[in-house]
XYZ file of C-alpha atoms in Angstrom:
770
model
C -7.505 6.257 105.922
C -3.856 7.195 105.703
C -1.416 4.812 106.981
C -0.539 5.134 110.586
C 3.104 6.604 110.827
C 5.641 4.538 112.617
C 6.939 6.642 115.111
C 5.046 8.657 117.700
C 6.801 11.829 117.230
C 5.775 15.141 118.275
C 2.149 14.878 117.359
C -0.312 13.464 118.641
C 0.934 13.849 122.380
C 0.000 11.185 125.290
C -2.337 13.669 126.524
C -4.190 13.183 123.327
C -3.739 9.404 123.316
C -4.842 9.221 126.622
C -8.148 10.714 126.016
C -9.097 7.993 123.564
C -7.363 5.159 125.428
C -8.333 4.938 129.019
C -12.452 4.658 128.425
C -11.926 1.539 126.368
C -9.464 -0.541 128.512
C -11.616 -2.741 130.663
C -10.159 -6.198 130.650
C -6.605 -8.322 130.134
C -3.453 -8.930 131.640
C -1.097 -6.259 132.978
C 1.622 -8.549 132.233
C 0.930 -8.153 128.502
C 1.901 -4.860 128.390
C 5.507 -5.746 129.165
C 6.591 -2.244 130.737
C 8.479 -1.590 133.819
C 7.106 1.106 136.168
C 9.332 2.566 138.673
C 7.445 3.079 141.914
C 9.213 3.338 145.141
C 11.991 1.709 146.808
C 10.402 -1.281 147.999
C 9.621 -2.491 144.405
C 7.680 -1.408 140.952
C 4.486 0.164 140.334
C 3.165 -3.079 138.665
C 4.138 -5.047 141.924
C 2.357 -2.350 144.128
C -0.743 -2.044 141.989
C -1.337 -5.593 142.058
C -0.968 -6.107 145.953
C -3.567 -3.023 146.588
C -5.815 -4.728 143.787
C -5.482 -8.053 145.502
C -4.590 -9.739 142.315
C -7.915 -8.592 140.344
C -6.252 -8.393 136.838
C -8.585 -6.658 135.050
C -8.414 -3.663 137.550
C -4.351 -4.284 137.574
C -4.430 -3.993 134.099
C -6.729 -0.628 133.698
C -4.319 1.288 136.950
C -0.893 0.142 134.766
C -1.921 1.548 131.533
C -3.209 4.655 133.197
C -0.304 5.346 134.919
C 2.029 4.287 131.917
C 0.053 6.656 129.603
C 0.484 9.700 132.439
C 4.217 9.100 131.761
C 5.178 7.431 134.910
C 7.264 4.794 133.173
C 9.152 3.860 130.082
C 6.827 4.716 127.352
C 6.149 3.283 124.328
C 8.488 4.253 120.993
C 6.232 3.621 117.867
C 2.692 3.160 117.177
C 2.907 -0.333 116.114
C 4.186 -1.079 120.268
C 1.418 1.330 121.256
C -1.241 -0.936 118.947
C 0.392 -3.695 119.864
C -0.278 -3.596 123.685
C -3.587 -2.563 123.292
C -4.435 -5.300 120.947
C -3.033 -7.981 123.469
C -5.074 -6.811 126.084
C -8.061 -6.946 124.002
C -8.582 -3.002 123.742
C -9.793 -3.052 120.185
C -11.997 -0.115 121.182
C -9.482 2.047 122.299
C -7.357 1.361 119.044
C -10.587 1.840 116.879
C -10.676 5.705 118.724
C -6.809 6.261 117.670
C -7.363 5.562 114.362
C -10.495 7.461 114.096
C -9.726 10.717 115.786
C -5.843 10.819 115.699
C -4.106 9.009 113.005
C -6.323 10.496 110.327
C -5.533 14.022 111.313
C -1.718 13.276 111.529
C -0.857 11.149 108.505
C 0.448 14.204 106.500
C 2.740 15.238 109.155
C 6.190 14.613 108.444
C 7.167 12.081 111.179
C 10.686 9.784 111.785
C 10.594 6.370 110.153
C 12.655 4.620 112.561
C 11.127 2.493 115.440
C 14.059 3.171 117.826
C 13.573 7.090 117.844
C 12.298 7.945 121.184
C 9.104 9.748 121.797
C 9.688 13.449 122.439
C 7.659 14.114 125.690
C 6.266 17.515 126.987
C 7.976 19.725 129.206
C 6.346 19.380 132.793
C 6.160 22.876 132.968
C 4.449 23.623 129.402
C 2.201 20.859 128.814
C 0.595 20.639 125.366
C -3.061 21.692 125.602
C -6.001 19.985 123.967
C -7.077 23.659 122.738
C -4.930 26.591 121.661
C -4.425 29.284 124.277
C -5.874 32.147 122.573
C -9.261 29.923 122.153
C -10.053 29.165 125.847
C -12.709 31.292 127.434
C -11.670 31.587 131.397
C -14.358 34.181 132.089
C -16.228 34.410 135.136
C -19.795 32.934 134.657
C -22.811 33.831 136.931
C -25.922 32.571 138.004
C -28.823 34.327 135.968
C -29.789 37.587 137.891
C -26.217 37.507 139.844
C -23.386 40.266 139.296
C -20.224 41.010 140.803
C -21.142 44.042 143.450
C -18.719 46.873 143.857
C -17.411 45.913 147.260
C -16.222 42.471 145.468
C -14.756 44.144 142.952
C -12.749 46.305 145.445
C -11.754 43.245 147.083
C -10.669 41.817 144.057
C -8.377 44.560 142.425
C -4.784 44.031 144.134
C -5.333 39.983 143.082
C -6.053 40.936 139.634
C -2.949 43.291 139.348
C -0.721 40.382 140.873
C -0.499 41.429 144.223
C -0.038 39.496 147.557
C -2.466 40.067 150.121
C -5.050 38.891 152.642
C -8.892 39.238 151.584
C -10.875 40.067 155.035
C -14.726 40.051 154.697
C -17.945 38.915 156.624
C -18.664 35.404 156.295
C -21.604 34.993 153.577
C -20.247 37.767 151.365
C -18.582 36.005 148.580
C -15.343 35.477 149.237
C -14.833 32.567 147.187
C -16.985 34.237 144.209
C -14.085 37.110 144.406
C -11.375 33.923 144.466
C -12.814 32.975 141.315
C -12.784 36.660 139.753
C -8.768 36.841 140.603
C -8.510 33.178 139.050
C -10.477 33.889 135.869
C -8.596 37.340 135.463
C -5.198 35.126 136.103
C -5.805 32.453 133.681
C -7.143 34.889 131.182
C -3.628 36.588 130.933
C -2.686 33.260 129.127
C -4.268 34.692 126.095
C -2.091 37.584 125.905
C 1.314 36.322 126.992
C 1.216 32.353 125.909
C 2.505 31.716 129.519
C 0.833 28.877 131.160
C -0.644 29.662 134.314
C -1.203 27.253 137.377
C -3.302 27.772 140.360
C -3.190 26.115 143.473
C -6.585 26.650 145.732
C -5.336 25.670 149.313
C -8.362 24.392 151.841
C -7.669 23.070 155.537
C -10.438 20.083 155.050
C -11.411 17.357 152.720
C -15.123 18.346 152.591
C -14.236 21.843 152.105
C -11.834 20.769 148.968
C -14.879 19.130 147.374
C -17.197 22.039 147.600
C -14.706 24.761 146.320
C -14.017 22.382 143.373
C -17.573 22.338 142.546
C -18.060 26.321 143.059
C -15.023 27.000 141.042
C -16.205 24.502 138.113
C -19.536 26.447 138.011
C -17.834 29.805 138.314
C -14.924 29.247 135.222
C -16.506 26.488 133.217
C -13.743 27.170 130.519
C -11.084 26.134 133.439
C -9.910 22.383 134.071
C -10.493 22.212 137.666
C -9.646 19.222 139.715
C -9.509 18.133 143.116
C -6.459 16.313 144.808
C -6.718 15.821 148.852
C -4.933 12.162 149.522
C -8.400 10.270 149.317
C -8.221 9.543 145.966
C -6.504 7.034 144.014
C -2.834 6.009 144.690
C -2.069 7.770 141.041
C -3.720 11.179 141.568
C -1.040 13.533 142.633
C -0.586 17.166 142.518
C 2.323 16.603 140.464
C 0.162 14.603 137.511
C -2.446 16.912 137.670
C 0.094 20.141 137.275
C 0.787 18.661 133.704
C -3.197 18.748 132.646
C -5.301 20.767 134.860
C -5.899 24.520 135.379
C -6.973 24.852 139.036
C -6.036 21.960 141.646
C -8.008 22.515 144.719
C -5.916 20.651 147.516
C -5.514 20.279 151.325
C -2.419 21.735 152.703
C -1.274 18.360 154.029
C -1.564 17.048 150.573
C 0.274 20.026 149.212
C 3.181 19.915 151.873
C 3.446 16.368 151.569
C 4.101 16.879 148.015
C 6.392 19.530 148.423
C 8.524 17.906 151.055
C 8.915 14.698 148.652
C 10.354 16.939 145.813
C 7.496 16.029 143.901
C 6.222 19.697 142.809
C 8.229 22.839 142.945
C 6.415 25.907 143.834
C 7.992 27.637 140.726
C 5.235 25.332 138.724
C 2.710 27.498 140.306
C 1.563 31.042 139.398
C -1.275 31.538 141.974
C -1.877 30.136 145.197
C -5.256 30.705 146.957
C -4.894 30.037 150.814
C -8.915 29.814 151.951
C -9.571 30.338 155.692
C -5.963 31.586 155.762
C -6.541 32.621 159.974
C -5.079 28.788 160.116
C -1.880 29.777 159.135
C 0.098 29.820 162.527
C 2.282 27.878 164.557
C 3.091 24.262 162.956
C 0.008 24.004 161.063
C 0.164 22.579 157.734
C -0.513 26.040 156.029
C 2.216 27.739 158.330
C 4.391 24.795 156.737
C 3.653 25.393 153.124
C 4.472 29.054 153.968
C 7.482 28.186 155.103
C 8.717 26.731 152.516
C 7.608 29.618 150.440
C 9.619 32.016 152.448
C 12.941 29.651 152.177
C 12.488 30.000 148.520
C 12.072 33.764 148.573
C 15.370 34.284 150.658
C 17.292 31.597 148.392
C 16.680 34.081 145.420
C 13.695 32.354 143.624
C 12.381 34.517 141.434
C 9.197 32.778 139.858
C 7.279 32.404 143.065
C 3.306 32.174 142.848
C 1.460 35.008 143.695
C -0.425 34.244 146.975
C -3.865 35.352 148.276
C -5.421 34.666 151.615
C -9.093 34.388 152.558
C -10.541 34.761 155.827
C -13.535 35.939 157.614
C -11.315 37.405 160.626
C -7.452 37.152 161.186
C -8.049 36.820 164.683
C -6.644 39.007 167.422
C -3.632 36.163 168.426
C -2.835 35.177 172.032
C -3.797 38.399 173.487
C -5.178 38.024 177.141
C -5.045 41.723 177.799
C -6.977 42.995 174.789
C -3.894 45.053 173.701
C -4.105 46.893 170.580
C -0.251 47.277 169.764
C -0.234 43.221 170.343
C -2.808 42.388 168.041
C -1.362 44.829 165.462
C 1.618 42.174 165.742
C -0.396 39.311 165.211
C -1.650 40.780 162.158
C 1.822 41.690 160.822
C 3.377 37.936 161.585
C 0.362 36.835 159.850
C 1.160 39.166 156.619
C 4.589 38.034 156.994
C 3.497 34.326 156.877
C 1.865 34.810 154.014
C 3.867 37.112 152.229
C 1.197 39.640 152.209
C 3.593 42.601 151.231
C 0.190 44.509 150.168
C -1.580 43.928 153.718
C -5.140 42.782 154.674
C -7.567 44.429 152.387
C -11.072 45.413 153.572
C -13.784 47.267 151.808
C -13.360 50.722 152.809
C -15.160 52.221 149.770
C -18.268 50.374 149.203
C -19.007 50.072 152.944
C -22.948 50.827 152.814
C -23.238 48.135 150.047
C -21.280 45.439 152.355
C -23.530 46.297 155.037
C -26.643 45.784 153.051
C -25.698 42.310 152.148
C -24.220 41.392 155.382
C -26.949 40.556 158.228
C -25.770 40.893 161.605
C -28.089 39.260 163.730
C -27.676 39.887 167.894
C -26.988 37.053 169.757
C -28.834 37.297 173.050
C -26.678 35.633 176.000
C -28.681 33.776 178.084
C -26.541 32.243 181.710
C -28.689 30.094 183.419
C -27.707 27.916 186.748
C -27.075 24.497 186.204
C -28.464 21.147 187.698
C -28.098 20.703 191.795
C -24.946 19.017 192.279
C -26.550 17.297 195.041
C -28.774 15.696 193.007
C -28.579 11.593 193.375
C -27.397 10.764 190.011
C -24.233 13.159 190.154
C -23.480 11.936 193.763
C -23.185 8.392 192.959
C -21.126 8.618 189.744
C -18.691 11.200 191.882
C -18.576 8.710 194.661
C -17.310 6.060 192.096
C -14.769 8.400 190.393
C -13.115 9.405 193.724
C -12.778 5.793 194.598
C -10.705 5.135 191.036
C -8.952 8.550 191.277
C -7.179 7.213 194.423
C -6.277 4.041 192.669
C -4.296 5.979 190.189
C -3.554 9.156 192.250
C -5.219 11.656 189.943
C -5.616 14.845 191.425
C -7.403 17.513 189.260
C -8.830 20.959 190.732
C -11.446 21.352 187.940
C -15.064 19.684 187.770
C -15.431 15.994 186.978
C -17.974 16.776 184.134
C -15.429 19.696 182.643
C -12.869 19.408 179.400
C -10.035 20.015 181.796
C -10.990 17.457 183.852
C -10.818 14.947 180.554
C -7.917 16.376 179.586
C -5.948 15.407 182.871
C -7.101 11.907 182.603
C -5.597 11.851 179.282
C -2.356 13.642 180.560
C -2.256 10.942 183.168
C -2.909 7.905 180.608
C -0.869 8.769 177.924
C 3.205 8.594 179.429
C 1.609 5.007 180.663
C 0.683 4.263 176.696
C 3.953 4.580 175.235
C 5.637 2.697 178.592
C 6.340 -0.887 177.182
C 5.730 -2.550 180.255
C 2.580 -4.293 180.336
C 2.204 -3.563 184.506
C 0.506 -0.313 183.457
C -2.546 -2.361 181.868
C -5.119 -1.742 184.903
C -4.016 1.957 185.646
C -4.823 2.441 181.885
C -8.402 0.421 182.233
C -9.070 2.683 185.238
C -8.100 6.076 183.682
C -10.225 5.218 180.356
C -13.288 4.461 182.823
C -12.922 7.508 184.572
C -13.058 9.219 180.985
C -16.361 7.622 180.262
C -17.591 8.831 183.906
C -16.249 12.341 183.258
C -18.232 12.197 179.848
C -21.090 10.839 181.500
C -21.441 13.732 183.928
C -20.873 16.154 181.256
C -23.818 14.904 179.264
C -26.088 14.783 182.377
C -24.994 18.403 183.501
C -26.151 19.730 179.826
C -28.794 17.283 178.544
C -31.286 14.511 179.808
C -31.072 11.275 182.349
C -31.638 8.966 179.439
C -28.539 10.249 177.462
C -26.129 10.185 180.355
C -27.112 6.569 180.796
C -26.497 5.755 176.867
C -23.108 6.617 177.392
C -22.424 4.303 180.412
C -24.570 1.615 178.223
C -22.273 2.702 174.975
C -18.913 2.143 177.059
C -16.910 -0.705 175.032
C -13.138 -0.119 175.986
C -13.232 -2.672 178.927
C -12.383 -6.147 177.564
C -14.934 -9.209 178.074
C -14.729 -11.216 180.990
C -12.593 -13.618 179.299
C -10.005 -11.553 178.327
C -10.103 -9.239 181.258
C -7.628 -9.405 184.737
C -8.801 -9.410 187.579
C -8.800 -5.629 188.270
C -10.985 -5.142 185.053
C -13.525 -7.548 186.115
C -13.671 -5.858 189.123
C -14.228 -2.395 186.986
C -16.766 -4.274 185.228
C -18.804 -5.291 188.076
C -18.744 -1.823 189.956
C -19.682 -0.584 186.402
C -22.571 -2.612 186.001
C -23.723 -2.034 189.829
C -23.717 1.570 189.231
C -25.896 1.666 186.067
C -28.400 -0.850 187.958
C -28.346 2.142 191.129
C -28.975 4.793 188.367
C -31.644 3.278 185.919
C -33.677 3.592 189.152
C -33.379 7.152 190.109
C -36.287 9.842 189.070
C -35.678 12.137 185.877
C -34.865 15.479 186.970
C -35.528 18.238 184.285
C -32.813 20.372 182.818
C -33.216 23.981 183.012
C -30.679 24.581 180.083
C -33.020 22.509 178.291
C -36.079 23.870 179.270
C -34.806 27.363 177.805
C -33.458 25.837 174.477
C -37.019 24.424 174.224
C -38.850 27.566 174.847
C -36.551 29.059 171.862
C -37.312 26.505 169.225
C -41.037 26.310 169.859
C -41.315 29.895 169.424
C -39.429 29.957 166.340
C -40.528 27.449 164.540
C -43.966 28.458 165.471
C -44.113 31.806 164.196
C -41.784 30.903 161.351
C -42.537 27.234 160.370
C -40.459 27.871 157.180
C -37.351 28.594 159.120
C -34.015 27.205 158.921
C -31.640 26.697 161.735
C -28.346 25.416 163.462
C -27.386 24.314 166.919
C -24.077 24.319 167.797
C -23.047 22.275 170.508
C -19.187 21.053 171.902
C -18.689 17.096 171.200
C -20.243 14.433 168.946
C -21.912 13.077 171.758
C -23.791 16.210 172.468
C -25.196 16.337 168.596
C -26.403 13.026 168.958
C -28.068 13.315 172.575
C -29.319 16.715 171.321
C -30.688 15.645 167.843
C -32.781 12.927 169.402
C -34.229 15.219 172.189
C -35.306 18.070 169.777
C -37.001 14.870 167.589
C -39.126 14.252 170.621
C -39.827 17.629 171.675
C -41.329 18.054 168.415
C -43.793 14.877 169.121
C -44.484 16.625 172.458
C -45.006 20.268 171.475
C -46.533 19.426 167.788
C -44.234 21.922 166.094
C -42.572 20.775 163.107
C -38.828 20.490 164.524
C -36.932 18.161 161.797
C -33.182 17.729 163.270
C -30.156 16.451 161.990
C -26.946 16.175 163.206
C -23.830 16.864 161.570
C -20.420 16.287 162.917
C -16.872 15.329 161.673
C -15.223 12.132 161.213
C -13.795 10.044 164.517
C -12.573 6.743 165.326
C -15.827 5.874 167.331
C -18.330 3.854 165.709
C -21.668 5.241 165.297
C -20.510 8.858 166.144
C -18.541 9.800 163.097
C -19.461 11.004 159.708
C -17.748 10.342 156.233
C -17.464 13.200 153.505
C -20.474 11.178 152.159
C -22.808 11.613 155.048
C -21.810 14.976 155.379
C -22.980 15.638 151.591
C -26.038 13.934 151.939
C -27.230 15.555 155.405
C -26.382 18.848 153.775
C -28.316 18.041 150.471
C -31.542 17.083 152.781
C -31.100 20.352 154.614
C -30.991 22.582 151.567
C -33.960 20.278 150.079
C -36.087 21.068 153.331
C -36.072 17.304 154.681
C -34.362 18.879 157.921
C -35.147 22.579 158.941
C -32.214 22.570 161.988
C -28.947 21.183 162.055
C -27.436 19.821 165.485
C -23.509 20.348 164.659
C -20.200 20.640 166.368
C -17.432 23.191 165.466
C -16.791 21.548 161.833
C -20.039 23.414 160.416
C -18.300 26.819 161.753
C -16.113 27.935 158.781
C -15.776 26.948 155.337
C -18.490 24.819 154.509
C -21.417 26.090 152.220
C -24.206 25.967 154.843
C -28.062 27.229 153.361
C -28.687 30.263 154.993
C -30.196 30.102 158.429
C -32.345 32.546 160.524
C -31.912 30.905 163.888
C -28.599 29.912 165.360
C -28.257 28.534 168.737
C -24.717 28.055 170.455
C -25.525 25.610 173.309
C -22.669 25.269 175.967
C -20.280 26.272 173.145
C -17.681 28.694 173.381
C -14.328 28.837 171.315
C -12.825 31.775 170.019
C -13.590 35.057 168.439
C -12.848 33.801 165.034
C -15.458 31.104 165.485
C -17.624 33.304 167.199
C -17.938 35.930 164.104
C -18.268 32.759 161.310
C -21.031 31.212 163.860
C -22.726 34.683 163.671
C -22.374 34.354 159.585
C -24.423 31.366 159.605
C -27.286 33.403 160.632
C -27.498 35.242 157.418
C -31.139 34.984 156.550
C -33.623 37.873 156.880
C -34.839 38.471 160.212
C -32.253 36.297 162.088
C -32.348 35.021 165.798
C -29.464 34.473 167.592
C -28.908 32.756 171.226
C -25.961 31.693 173.289
C -27.034 29.311 176.128
C -24.545 28.985 179.058
C -24.407 27.645 182.487
C -23.782 30.010 185.077
C -21.215 27.677 187.130
C -18.269 27.691 184.200
C -15.885 30.721 182.628
C -17.464 30.506 179.286
C -20.248 33.430 179.654
C -16.855 35.403 180.559
C -15.233 33.981 177.298
C -18.150 34.947 175.259
C -17.860 38.444 176.653
C -13.892 38.627 176.111
C -14.429 37.170 172.782
C -16.935 40.190 171.336
C -14.305 42.436 172.951
C -11.538 40.788 170.940
C -13.616 40.583 167.825
C -14.170 44.603 168.342
C -10.404 44.878 168.967
C -9.441 43.019 165.355
C -11.758 45.459 163.665
C -10.063 48.510 165.311
C -6.848 46.920 164.427
C -7.228 46.472 160.718
C -7.884 50.178 160.097
C -4.619 50.892 161.848
C -2.533 48.287 159.940
C 0.401 49.484 158.487
C 0.643 50.006 154.732
C 2.937 50.346 151.731
C 6.664 50.491 152.028
C 6.675 50.523 155.991
C 4.523 47.202 155.825
C 6.967 45.617 153.141
C 10.126 45.981 155.652
C 7.995 44.989 158.328
C 7.091 41.999 156.915
C 10.804 41.163 155.317
C 11.937 41.473 159.230
C 9.485 39.190 160.434
C 10.433 36.765 157.512
C 13.817 36.776 158.665
C 13.025 35.427 162.275
C 10.597 33.062 160.678
C 13.200 31.262 158.670
C 15.754 31.406 161.236
C 13.301 29.409 163.637
C 12.439 27.013 160.881
C 16.155 26.159 160.516
C 16.481 25.766 163.996
C 13.471 23.466 164.420
C 14.929 21.319 161.769
C 18.083 20.829 163.660
C 16.300 19.790 166.763
C 13.903 17.495 164.986
C 17.067 15.880 162.536
C 18.373 15.152 166.292
C 15.361 13.529 167.453
C 14.471 11.802 164.597
C 18.657 10.360 164.103
C 18.973 7.608 161.431
C 15.426 6.239 161.746
C 15.102 2.386 162.060
C 14.896 -0.686 159.934
C 11.040 -1.178 159.020
C 11.670 -4.965 159.897
C 12.732 -3.564 163.592
C 9.968 -1.375 164.416
C 7.411 -3.342 166.414
C 3.559 -1.994 167.106
C 2.216 -3.082 170.237
C -1.244 -2.836 172.041
C -1.448 0.457 173.863
C -3.061 -1.456 177.023
C -1.759 -5.111 177.048
C 1.711 -4.396 175.084
C 1.264 -7.625 173.210
C 2.900 -7.638 169.814
C 0.419 -6.425 166.962
C 2.746 -6.581 164.248
C 5.768 -5.046 162.396
C 6.638 -2.054 160.551
C 7.022 -4.198 157.635
C 3.598 -5.358 157.441
C 2.337 -1.760 157.059
C 1.641 -0.327 153.866
C -0.248 2.798 152.578
C -3.497 2.480 150.599
C -5.137 5.929 149.673
C -4.194 7.937 152.674
C -4.659 5.320 155.454
C -1.987 2.641 156.664
C -3.147 -0.868 156.389
C -2.184 -4.413 157.614
C -2.938 -7.473 155.504
C -1.041 -10.835 156.391
C -2.966 -13.937 157.541
C -1.087 -13.934 161.121
C -2.549 -10.517 162.061
C -6.085 -11.660 161.371
C -6.071 -15.361 162.527
C -4.345 -14.481 165.640
C -4.141 -10.888 167.011
C -7.387 -9.209 166.310
C -11.474 -9.899 166.571
C -13.555 -8.540 164.246
C -17.132 -7.191 164.811
C -18.473 -6.391 161.123
C -20.906 -3.403 160.151
C -24.201 -3.977 158.492
C -23.014 -2.232 155.516
C -19.730 -1.086 154.551
C -19.249 2.986 154.817
C -17.336 4.466 152.121
C -14.646 7.361 153.338
C -15.275 9.885 150.644
C -17.585 9.857 147.434
C -14.241 9.136 145.096
C -12.834 6.630 147.697
C -12.596 3.117 146.571
C -11.912 2.034 150.159
C -14.670 1.408 152.616
C -14.824 0.757 156.645
C -16.723 -2.741 156.827
C -15.898 -2.970 160.697
C -13.748 -2.559 163.904
C -10.909 -4.672 165.265
C -10.079 -5.065 168.554
C -7.305 -6.748 170.270
C -7.628 -10.393 170.768
C -5.948 -10.306 174.542
C -7.800 -7.390 176.008
C -10.105 -6.038 173.774
C -8.655 -2.358 173.110
C -10.011 -0.914 170.137
C -7.198 -0.787 167.470
C -8.894 0.291 164.046
C -10.991 -0.493 161.530
C -11.492 -3.250 158.933
C -11.786 -1.800 155.271
C -12.441 -3.237 151.995
C -11.214 -1.987 149.007
């Protein structure tokens, strides 16, 4: 083997070195690297990593070396320095890999001989690839037997030609495949002009980011596709990934944070795909990212990325009177925010083919009477609620089991929690119990007697006897008294559940191989409905295997992590369960297997969710049912949502196109930018100069005892954590889980329990291991 050159020089690049070094580094001391790495105003990256790694030297070493190799700090100048560093931390395997795979191929190159000469680093916007651009195959790969349909080519054509526009097509018709086709063609252009192209695929949820990354990796195997959501290790950022990867799938919030921190510039990206782009509204992360885009455009930035949006329905906007002109104005405003100067693309030439691949189940609306309000259960809970309402002066015109009532309680409680006076503690406890009673009635009205009792049994926001004030002790006493009375009452059948049982038994008896999904309003509803369906299966003998599918929550035992969601979806695909009981988290984006039964149980939102929910019933001969109670506005809202959906379909046909649309978009963009400037001024006035971290004090929202200072808090992955002995010893009581729960599949952090205030028992958050 030829002798190693003294200086790193132009070849090999740090990217090539990293490939051989990182897999072999497993132990050693980070101090031996002798490298200072700037991290932030609070200290060095080494100190930060050491703190987060809890003093684990081997892990510290690995993280610091990765950071160094990624160019975060002072890079070694010579091969001798590099090999010396690696040998000091006992990374002999890494040294051998470099000698065998790199040095022998570069010894013949002309290299400078002075150790002091600096490494010539790669320009951030033009990283040296592992493979020459002309040899990379970015073509789209489809599964055997699949082909790109005519309507998909039609939807993709403007994107392939480089236009900014929005793709609108029903759920289940392959919008992600259309996006993959556009990305593939976009990356292929690198072969023609040699220019580096970087793609951001922006989503609105973390589970969706993982899913879309997997889809794109399968569709474009030649492209390097990575996911970045904020759940990854501290060093995984869009800023770093842009140097290496072709496509980055990220949440809008993550992209926005790095734009705001000037870690990333829009001109470093050549294409942005916005999934579920109907969320680009008001002050959402999508809207704020696109606001940055519009400001760059106004400033004269010429190298802005192409933008392509994906949606099943752009929605009708705030349109109570079903006004076509107002819907058109909403669509034009969405085009302006998305800079969709080529408008919203729907299928017009391949309509028959689209309809052939689009199942349109008819949702039958069943409006049934609720329970009788004179039932003893409802009467007893209502009497107790009236007594508590008088103590906190709460007046609400809505049913005590309604979402509006729960909102009124929250609005009454929130300002009391924000005040620093401990005198509001009793009022806050009263309002929290009122919220529990409201949820109890809501579950009872929709589901079973035992499900409502379970809500009361699981209520844990009141302190223990030792911690409680006199008023809180009275609340605890009255709660126990009420429960003892309720358990003696007879169980009354629920007419809503009787109808659901009829539909489930009939469907799975006729079609035992079916898959279904039942949408409900809350996580508590999902848990209770799932338990009821399992018992229904035992009683009827019909094979019904339910599984709840919900989002993350702070409530113990009710939320699901991304790992949990992935496991449930896998079990559903493999046939371990044949019906999911889901909240709105399953309405859009996530790849739910084709179902032939969809039930919406007391669940109505807006016209966009309605269209997406219908798209879940895309198997042949699908059935859909909307089951609602007659004593609410939900039946009216469901009918209105259908009318709004029809209105959007009509408006898309009349939408302005061509040059008139471009002029209209520019006018609305000026309005958007002016509003952003005004909002920024108002925000700066509110924030002022800010406060020193030591002067920021966090107190319990109920009893107002001091919990910690701002300086005690630091960020680990996407979570804010407190780690000091006084906090653990004197401020909290811990409740440990039987086994830790990982936040995501790639997360190094797992929740191991809950923490509550030592003084009043209020839940503060979770206990984590990392």
